[in-house]
Amino acid sequence: MRFIQNKKILLLSFVIAFILWYYIKLGGIARQEMLLPVRISGMPKNMMIVGDLPQHVKILMESDGRTLMATQYFSDAHYEIDLTEKKDFHTIFMPVRIQNIRMPAKWNPKIVDILEPDSLVIITDEKIKKRVPIRPDIRVLPEPGFVLVGGIHLLPDSISVTCPASLRDSVKFVPTRNAEIRKINRDYFFSVGLIPPSNRLIGYPDKDIQVSLNVQPLGEISINHVPVRLINTPPNHNLIVQPSTFSIRIRGGVQFLASLSHDSIYGYIDYEVEQKLKRADPAMIIRVPADVTWSQITPNRFKVIDLDEN
């Protein structure tokens, strides 16, 4: 027991001796290199830095060891670039000067030299804000016999983005993170994050987007007497299509089909295209709402007749 106690006393004495030796050693004058972070002040709110600006400047300091250690690890020392008096905010060339180094008053080591860089080039651009749509990267696979109606609804469906004026036209949308929703047979709600900007000059909030999906049982109905339209006809020509209507089978969500307006479904023949292609049986293009598909039309052949020739 006494041996263990003596060992503890010996260890404590060694620690105290080391601390005293280290404290005395830190009292000596020494030189040390140090990296200072670069900070910008006086930048107008409507401007931003777009060029590559060094994150640090390397300096050589001289002081006692305690001051050097405190300055490096416990102070807010930095290199300040003050743009308050600048008038031209396109490309700014500034030599690196010792007087721009900011040190706390209680720790005032001697700045021997600035080792690198010897100058800074600051490239700026106007900072703008624009609203762009959010584009979902979401795949929805309903359970067999069910269908997604109305697409993917996002809340919000757009977001405010900040960027340089030079990137105004290239920032067109913000994508969500990838998600896949499988085997759902009812309305479904969830949240999804946004992909962070790939360019450091582009900024927008990191927020979750609310997603709602309207899933309905899949149904099929027939619609009769759907009109055929004739477009791009020459003036002063009395042209008609025969037959002038058709029947079609469409598939979609049962609730959506029940509220579907028949005026939203039609076929058309482009007379100008048919004249160029000289087809015996003109092709009819079917137009249906985005949330339905069609599977069959009757009849499937049509004629364009010029009544003036008859």
Tab-separated table of C-alpha atoms in Angstrom:
chain	number	residue	atom	x	y	z
A	1	MET	CA	0.000	0.000	0.000
A	2	ARG	CA	2.869	2.348	0.952
A	3	PHE	CA	4.576	1.467	-2.356
A	4	ILE	CA	1.529	2.537	-4.348
A	5	GLN	CA	1.255	5.799	-2.375
A	6	ASN	CA	4.939	6.600	-2.933
A	7	LYS	CA	4.486	5.880	-6.638
A	8	LYS	CA	1.607	8.379	-6.859
A	9	ILE	CA	3.658	11.034	-5.080
A	10	LEU	CA	6.557	10.436	-7.462
A	11	LEU	CA	4.297	10.723	-10.498
A	12	LEU	CA	2.704	13.933	-9.201
A	13	SER	CA	6.138	15.417	-8.576
A	14	PHE	CA	7.184	14.573	-12.110
A	15	VAL	CA	4.069	16.246	-13.566
A	16	ILE	CA	4.594	19.401	-11.504
A	17	ALA	CA	8.236	19.531	-12.518
A	18	PHE	CA	7.335	19.139	-16.187
A	19	ILE	CA	4.741	21.916	-15.979
A	20	LEU	CA	7.250	24.263	-14.317
A	21	TRP	CA	9.895	23.435	-16.939
A	22	TYR	CA	7.430	23.931	-19.785
A	23	TYR	CA	6.162	27.245	-18.338
A	24	ILE	CA	9.738	28.543	-18.030
A	25	LYS	CA	10.526	27.375	-21.562
A	26	LEU	CA	7.443	29.163	-22.916
A	27	GLY	CA	8.716	32.359	-21.387
A	28	GLY	CA	11.585	32.462	-23.859
A	29	ILE	CA	11.432	34.458	-27.119
A	30	ALA	CA	10.804	32.420	-30.241
A	31	ARG	CA	9.627	32.728	-33.816
A	32	GLN	CA	6.723	30.765	-35.261
A	33	GLU	CA	4.823	30.537	-38.541
A	34	MET	CA	1.043	30.884	-38.341
A	35	LEU	CA	-1.917	30.749	-40.745
A	36	LEU	CA	-4.416	33.600	-40.322
A	37	PRO	CA	-7.914	33.282	-41.813
A	38	VAL	CA	-8.827	35.900	-44.421
A	39	ARG	CA	-11.947	37.939	-43.685
A	40	ILE	CA	-13.776	40.483	-45.837
A	41	SER	CA	-15.364	43.633	-44.462
A	42	GLY	CA	-17.164	46.494	-46.181
A	43	MET	CA	-18.604	44.325	-48.992
A	44	PRO	CA	-21.845	45.853	-50.340
A	45	LYS	CA	-24.865	43.605	-49.798
A	46	ASN	CA	-25.564	43.463	-53.521
A	47	MET	CA	-22.071	42.152	-54.383
A	48	MET	CA	-20.291	38.829	-53.853
A	49	ILE	CA	-16.843	37.321	-54.397
A	50	VAL	CA	-16.760	34.919	-57.354
A	51	GLY	CA	-13.020	34.355	-57.840
A	52	ASP	CA	-10.801	31.967	-55.867
A	53	LEU	CA	-9.621	33.873	-52.816
A	54	PRO	CA	-7.005	32.320	-50.489
A	55	GLN	CA	-8.506	31.145	-47.213
A	56	HIS	CA	-5.382	32.071	-45.205
A	57	VAL	CA	-2.250	34.178	-45.214
A	58	LYS	CA	0.944	32.754	-43.692
A	59	ILE	CA	2.813	35.044	-41.319
A	60	LEU	CA	5.981	34.833	-39.190
A	61	MET	CA	5.538	35.981	-35.574
A	62	GLU	CA	8.007	36.614	-32.760
A	63	SER	CA	7.128	36.614	-29.058
A	64	ASP	CA	7.386	34.551	-25.911
A	65	GLY	CA	6.053	31.008	-26.137
A	66	ARG	CA	2.969	31.664	-24.020
A	67	THR	CA	1.863	34.546	-26.267
A	68	LEU	CA	2.542	32.567	-29.431
A	69	MET	CA	0.492	29.634	-28.166
A	70	ALA	CA	-2.363	31.839	-26.979
A	71	THR	CA	-2.419	33.747	-30.272
A	72	GLN	CA	-2.521	30.578	-32.353
A	73	TYR	CA	-5.090	28.587	-30.409
A	74	PHE	CA	-7.164	30.976	-28.317
A	75	SER	CA	-7.382	34.303	-30.146
A	76	ASP	CA	-9.473	35.749	-32.954
A	77	ALA	CA	-6.423	36.804	-34.979
A	78	HIS	CA	-7.146	37.242	-38.711
A	79	TYR	CA	-6.203	39.116	-41.867
A	80	GLU	CA	-8.839	41.711	-42.790
A	81	ILE	CA	-9.603	42.960	-46.299
A	82	ASP	CA	-11.564	46.181	-45.979
A	83	LEU	CA	-13.502	47.076	-49.149
A	84	THR	CA	-15.378	50.037	-47.665
A	85	GLU	CA	-13.592	52.659	-49.770
A	86	LYS	CA	-13.562	50.658	-53.012
A	87	LYS	CA	-15.536	52.038	-55.954
A	88	ASP	CA	-14.858	49.502	-58.706
A	89	PHE	CA	-16.145	46.061	-57.710
A	90	HIS	CA	-15.146	43.985	-60.708
A	91	THR	CA	-11.492	43.008	-60.231
A	92	ILE	CA	-9.616	44.340	-57.197
A	93	PHE	CA	-5.834	43.947	-56.806
A	94	MET	CA	-4.554	44.386	-53.246
A	95	PRO	CA	-1.008	43.920	-51.906
A	96	VAL	CA	-0.820	42.016	-48.625
A	97	ARG	CA	0.268	44.354	-45.811
A	98	ILE	CA	1.151	43.770	-42.170
A	99	GLN	CA	-1.148	46.624	-41.066
A	100	ASN	CA	-4.161	44.560	-42.175
A	101	ILE	CA	-3.427	41.888	-39.564
A	102	ARG	CA	-5.810	42.049	-36.612
A	103	MET	CA	-4.530	40.801	-33.236
A	104	PRO	CA	-6.261	40.949	-29.818
A	105	ALA	CA	-4.885	43.814	-27.727
A	106	LYS	CA	-3.906	41.562	-24.801
A	107	TRP	CA	-1.757	39.386	-27.081
A	108	ASN	CA	0.471	41.518	-29.228
A	109	PRO	CA	3.239	39.406	-30.777
A	110	LYS	CA	5.677	41.013	-33.174
A	111	ILE	CA	4.784	40.373	-36.842
A	112	VAL	CA	8.113	39.746	-38.517
A	113	ASP	CA	6.901	39.142	-42.066
A	114	ILE	CA	4.042	37.923	-44.278
A	115	LEU	CA	5.374	34.828	-45.989
A	116	GLU	CA	2.578	34.220	-48.534
A	117	PRO	CA	0.830	35.373	-50.574
A	118	ASP	CA	2.339	38.716	-51.509
A	119	SER	CA	-0.894	40.001	-53.092
A	120	LEU	CA	-4.598	39.184	-53.433
A	121	VAL	CA	-6.849	39.413	-56.484
A	122	ILE	CA	-10.518	39.801	-55.590
A	123	ILE	CA	-13.050	39.167	-58.393
A	124	THR	CA	-16.619	40.179	-57.621
A	125	ASP	CA	-20.007	40.161	-59.309
A	126	GLU	CA	-23.470	41.453	-58.566
A	127	LYS	CA	-25.419	39.147	-56.245
A	128	ILE	CA	-28.967	38.511	-57.415
A	129	LYS	CA	-31.935	36.597	-56.080
A	130	LYS	CA	-34.332	34.679	-58.300
A	131	ARG	CA	-37.137	32.184	-57.777
A	132	VAL	CA	-36.836	28.860	-59.583
A	133	PRO	CA	-39.033	25.739	-59.620
A	134	ILE	CA	-38.199	22.661	-57.558
A	135	ARG	CA	-37.862	19.591	-59.765
A	136	PRO	CA	-38.791	16.278	-58.085
A	137	ASP	CA	-36.476	13.305	-58.592
A	138	ILE	CA	-39.153	10.912	-57.361
A	139	ARG	CA	-40.313	7.647	-58.890
A	140	VAL	CA	-43.825	6.476	-57.993
A	141	LEU	CA	-44.849	2.851	-58.583
A	142	PRO	CA	-48.433	2.288	-57.360
A	143	GLU	CA	-49.774	-1.134	-56.521
A	144	PRO	CA	-51.178	-3.008	-59.566
A	145	GLY	CA	-54.693	-1.747	-60.321
A	146	PHE	CA	-53.941	1.775	-59.053
A	147	VAL	CA	-52.617	4.909	-60.750
A	148	LEU	CA	-51.029	8.238	-59.783
A	149	VAL	CA	-53.319	11.145	-60.687
A	150	GLY	CA	-52.243	14.761	-61.072
A	151	GLY	CA	-48.527	14.105	-60.963
A	152	ILE	CA	-46.266	14.848	-57.993
A	153	HIS	CA	-47.327	17.855	-55.920
A	154	LEU	CA	-44.641	19.784	-54.000
A	155	LEU	CA	-45.065	22.346	-51.234
A	156	PRO	CA	-43.430	24.701	-51.843
A	157	ASP	CA	-42.994	24.105	-55.566
A	158	SER	CA	-40.343	26.838	-55.977
A	159	ILE	CA	-37.483	28.303	-53.953
A	160	SER	CA	-35.474	31.527	-53.778
A	161	VAL	CA	-31.873	31.158	-55.005
A	162	THR	CA	-28.967	33.601	-54.673
A	163	CYS	CA	-26.210	33.584	-57.270
A	164	PRO	CA	-23.924	35.912	-59.264
A	165	ALA	CA	-25.564	37.793	-62.116
A	166	SER	CA	-23.298	35.878	-64.508
A	167	LEU	CA	-25.084	32.632	-63.543
A	168	ARG	CA	-28.588	34.070	-63.826
A	169	ASP	CA	-29.569	32.047	-66.904
A	170	SER	CA	-27.865	28.798	-65.900
A	171	VAL	CA	-29.786	28.349	-62.635
A	172	LYS	CA	-33.112	26.990	-63.922
A	173	PHE	CA	-34.331	24.651	-61.162
A	174	VAL	CA	-33.384	22.974	-57.875
A	175	PRO	CA	-33.626	19.148	-57.737
A	176	THR	CA	-34.873	17.103	-54.801
A	177	ARG	CA	-33.025	14.104	-53.485
A	178	ASN	CA	-33.823	10.821	-55.165
A	179	ALA	CA	-36.776	8.858	-53.759
A	180	GLU	CA	-38.797	5.850	-54.865
A	181	ILE	CA	-42.287	5.088	-53.565
A	182	ARG	CA	-43.580	1.563	-54.250
A	183	LYS	CA	-46.832	-0.385	-53.907
A	184	ILE	CA	-49.125	2.392	-52.667
A	185	ASN	CA	-52.906	2.148	-53.084
A	186	ARG	CA	-54.029	5.378	-51.411
A	187	ASP	CA	-53.071	9.032	-51.088
A	188	TYR	CA	-49.544	9.308	-49.757
A	189	PHE	CA	-47.643	12.135	-48.047
A	190	PHE	CA	-43.945	12.426	-47.162
A	191	SER	CA	-41.042	14.898	-47.144
A	192	VAL	CA	-37.850	14.954	-49.177
A	193	GLY	CA	-34.703	17.067	-48.991
A	194	LEU	CA	-33.027	19.150	-51.677
A	195	ILE	CA	-29.748	18.336	-53.389
A	196	PRO	CA	-27.126	20.826	-52.100
A	197	PRO	CA	-25.824	23.240	-54.750
A	198	SER	CA	-22.866	21.893	-56.713
A	199	ASN	CA	-21.480	25.399	-57.195
A	200	ARG	CA	-20.285	27.277	-54.097
A	201	LEU	CA	-21.535	30.534	-55.647
A	202	ILE	CA	-25.154	29.331	-55.621
A	203	GLY	CA	-27.113	29.347	-52.397
A	204	TYR	CA	-30.563	28.311	-51.224
A	205	PRO	CA	-32.081	27.091	-47.931
A	206	ASP	CA	-31.534	23.496	-46.846
A	207	LYS	CA	-35.152	22.582	-46.214
A	208	ASP	CA	-37.510	19.630	-46.511
A	209	ILE	CA	-40.133	19.738	-49.256
A	210	GLN	CA	-43.581	18.281	-48.586
A	211	VAL	CA	-44.747	15.803	-51.230
A	212	SER	CA	-48.339	14.679	-51.811
A	213	LEU	CA	-49.456	11.893	-54.146
A	214	ASN	CA	-53.045	11.318	-55.261
A	215	VAL	CA	-53.403	7.571	-55.931
A	216	GLN	CA	-56.716	6.207	-57.239
A	217	PRO	CA	-58.058	2.831	-58.373
A	218	LEU	CA	-57.513	2.351	-62.101
A	219	GLY	CA	-60.658	2.457	-64.280
A	220	GLU	CA	-61.591	2.455	-67.961
A	221	ILE	CA	-64.471	4.108	-69.831
A	222	SER	CA	-65.573	4.662	-73.439
A	223	ILE	CA	-66.367	8.114	-74.807
A	224	ASN	CA	-68.367	8.506	-78.002
A	225	HIS	CA	-68.795	11.322	-80.514
A	226	VAL	CA	-65.354	12.802	-79.945
A	227	PRO	CA	-64.781	15.521	-82.606
A	228	VAL	CA	-62.022	15.467	-85.228
A	229	ARG	CA	-60.476	18.880	-85.866
A	230	LEU	CA	-58.785	19.979	-89.088
A	231	ILE	CA	-55.955	22.475	-88.632
A	232	ASN	CA	-53.654	24.502	-90.900
A	233	THR	CA	-56.180	24.659	-93.749
A	234	PRO	CA	-55.672	27.129	-96.611
A	235	PRO	CA	-58.027	30.119	-96.820
A	236	ASN	CA	-61.056	29.994	-99.104
A	237	HIS	CA	-61.201	26.195	-99.019
A	238	ASN	CA	-64.287	24.351	-97.812
A	239	LEU	CA	-62.732	21.269	-96.204
A	240	ILE	CA	-64.305	18.656	-93.936
A	241	VAL	CA	-63.225	15.385	-92.300
A	242	GLN	CA	-65.208	12.209	-92.702
A	243	PRO	CA	-66.128	10.677	-90.402
A	244	SER	CA	-66.193	13.796	-88.238
A	245	THR	CA	-66.242	11.999	-84.867
A	246	PHE	CA	-64.825	8.861	-83.275
A	247	SER	CA	-65.134	6.742	-80.131
A	248	ILE	CA	-62.241	6.160	-77.747
A	249	ARG	CA	-61.472	4.038	-74.676
A	250	ILE	CA	-59.474	5.772	-71.961
A	251	ARG	CA	-57.935	4.607	-68.700
A	252	GLY	CA	-57.166	6.556	-65.534
A	253	GLY	CA	-58.103	7.075	-61.889
A	254	VAL	CA	-61.792	6.369	-61.317
A	255	GLN	CA	-62.403	9.682	-59.511
A	256	PHE	CA	-60.593	11.589	-62.224
A	257	LEU	CA	-62.533	9.838	-64.993
A	258	ALA	CA	-65.818	10.657	-63.248
A	259	SER	CA	-65.009	14.377	-63.309
A	260	LEU	CA	-63.386	14.416	-66.750
A	261	SER	CA	-64.700	16.956	-69.242
A	262	HIS	CA	-65.293	15.406	-72.667
A	263	ASP	CA	-64.128	18.674	-74.259
A	264	SER	CA	-60.593	17.885	-73.045
A	265	ILE	CA	-60.386	14.926	-75.470
A	266	TYR	CA	-60.179	15.427	-79.225
A	267	GLY	CA	-58.345	14.375	-82.373
A	268	TYR	CA	-56.875	16.563	-85.080
A	269	ILE	CA	-55.466	16.231	-88.584
A	270	ASP	CA	-52.803	18.668	-89.772
A	271	TYR	CA	-53.827	19.410	-93.387
A	272	GLU	CA	-50.544	21.150	-94.254
A	273	VAL	CA	-48.500	18.135	-93.106
A	274	GLU	CA	-50.750	15.706	-94.971
A	275	GLN	CA	-50.377	17.694	-98.200
A	276	LYS	CA	-46.596	17.520	-97.923
A	277	LEU	CA	-46.583	13.779	-97.183
A	278	LYS	CA	-49.355	13.000	-99.711
A	279	ARG	CA	-50.761	10.158	-97.632
A	280	ALA	CA	-53.904	8.417	-98.868
A	281	ASP	CA	-55.197	8.044	-95.312
A	282	PRO	CA	-54.333	11.099	-93.194
A	283	ALA	CA	-52.992	10.473	-89.685
A	284	MET	CA	-55.017	11.723	-86.738
A	285	ILE	CA	-53.279	12.903	-83.568
A	286	ILE	CA	-55.100	12.110	-80.313
A	287	ARG	CA	-55.079	14.606	-77.465
A	288	VAL	CA	-56.073	13.409	-73.981
A	289	PRO	CA	-55.365	14.860	-70.490
A	290	ALA	CA	-52.000	14.026	-68.957
A	291	ASP	CA	-53.473	11.699	-66.341
A	292	VAL	CA	-55.182	9.277	-68.742
A	293	THR	CA	-54.101	6.924	-71.509
A	294	TRP	CA	-56.092	5.713	-74.481
A	295	SER	CA	-56.139	2.206	-75.914
A	296	GLN	CA	-58.575	2.062	-78.843
A	297	ILE	CA	-60.357	4.355	-81.310
A	298	THR	CA	-63.218	3.599	-83.694
A	299	PRO	CA	-63.097	4.213	-86.629
A	300	ASN	CA	-59.349	4.390	-87.273
A	301	ARG	CA	-59.399	5.758	-90.859
A	302	PHE	CA	-60.413	9.230	-91.990
A	303	LYS	CA	-60.635	11.272	-95.197
A	304	VAL	CA	-60.236	14.974	-95.865
A	305	ILE	CA	-62.802	16.116	-98.446
A	306	ASP	CA	-62.775	19.368	-100.373
A	307	LEU	CA	-66.444	20.257	-100.874
A	308	ASP	CA	-65.606	22.804	-103.601
A	309	GLU	CA	-64.185	20.025	-105.772
A	310	ASN	CA	-67.360	17.968	-105.403
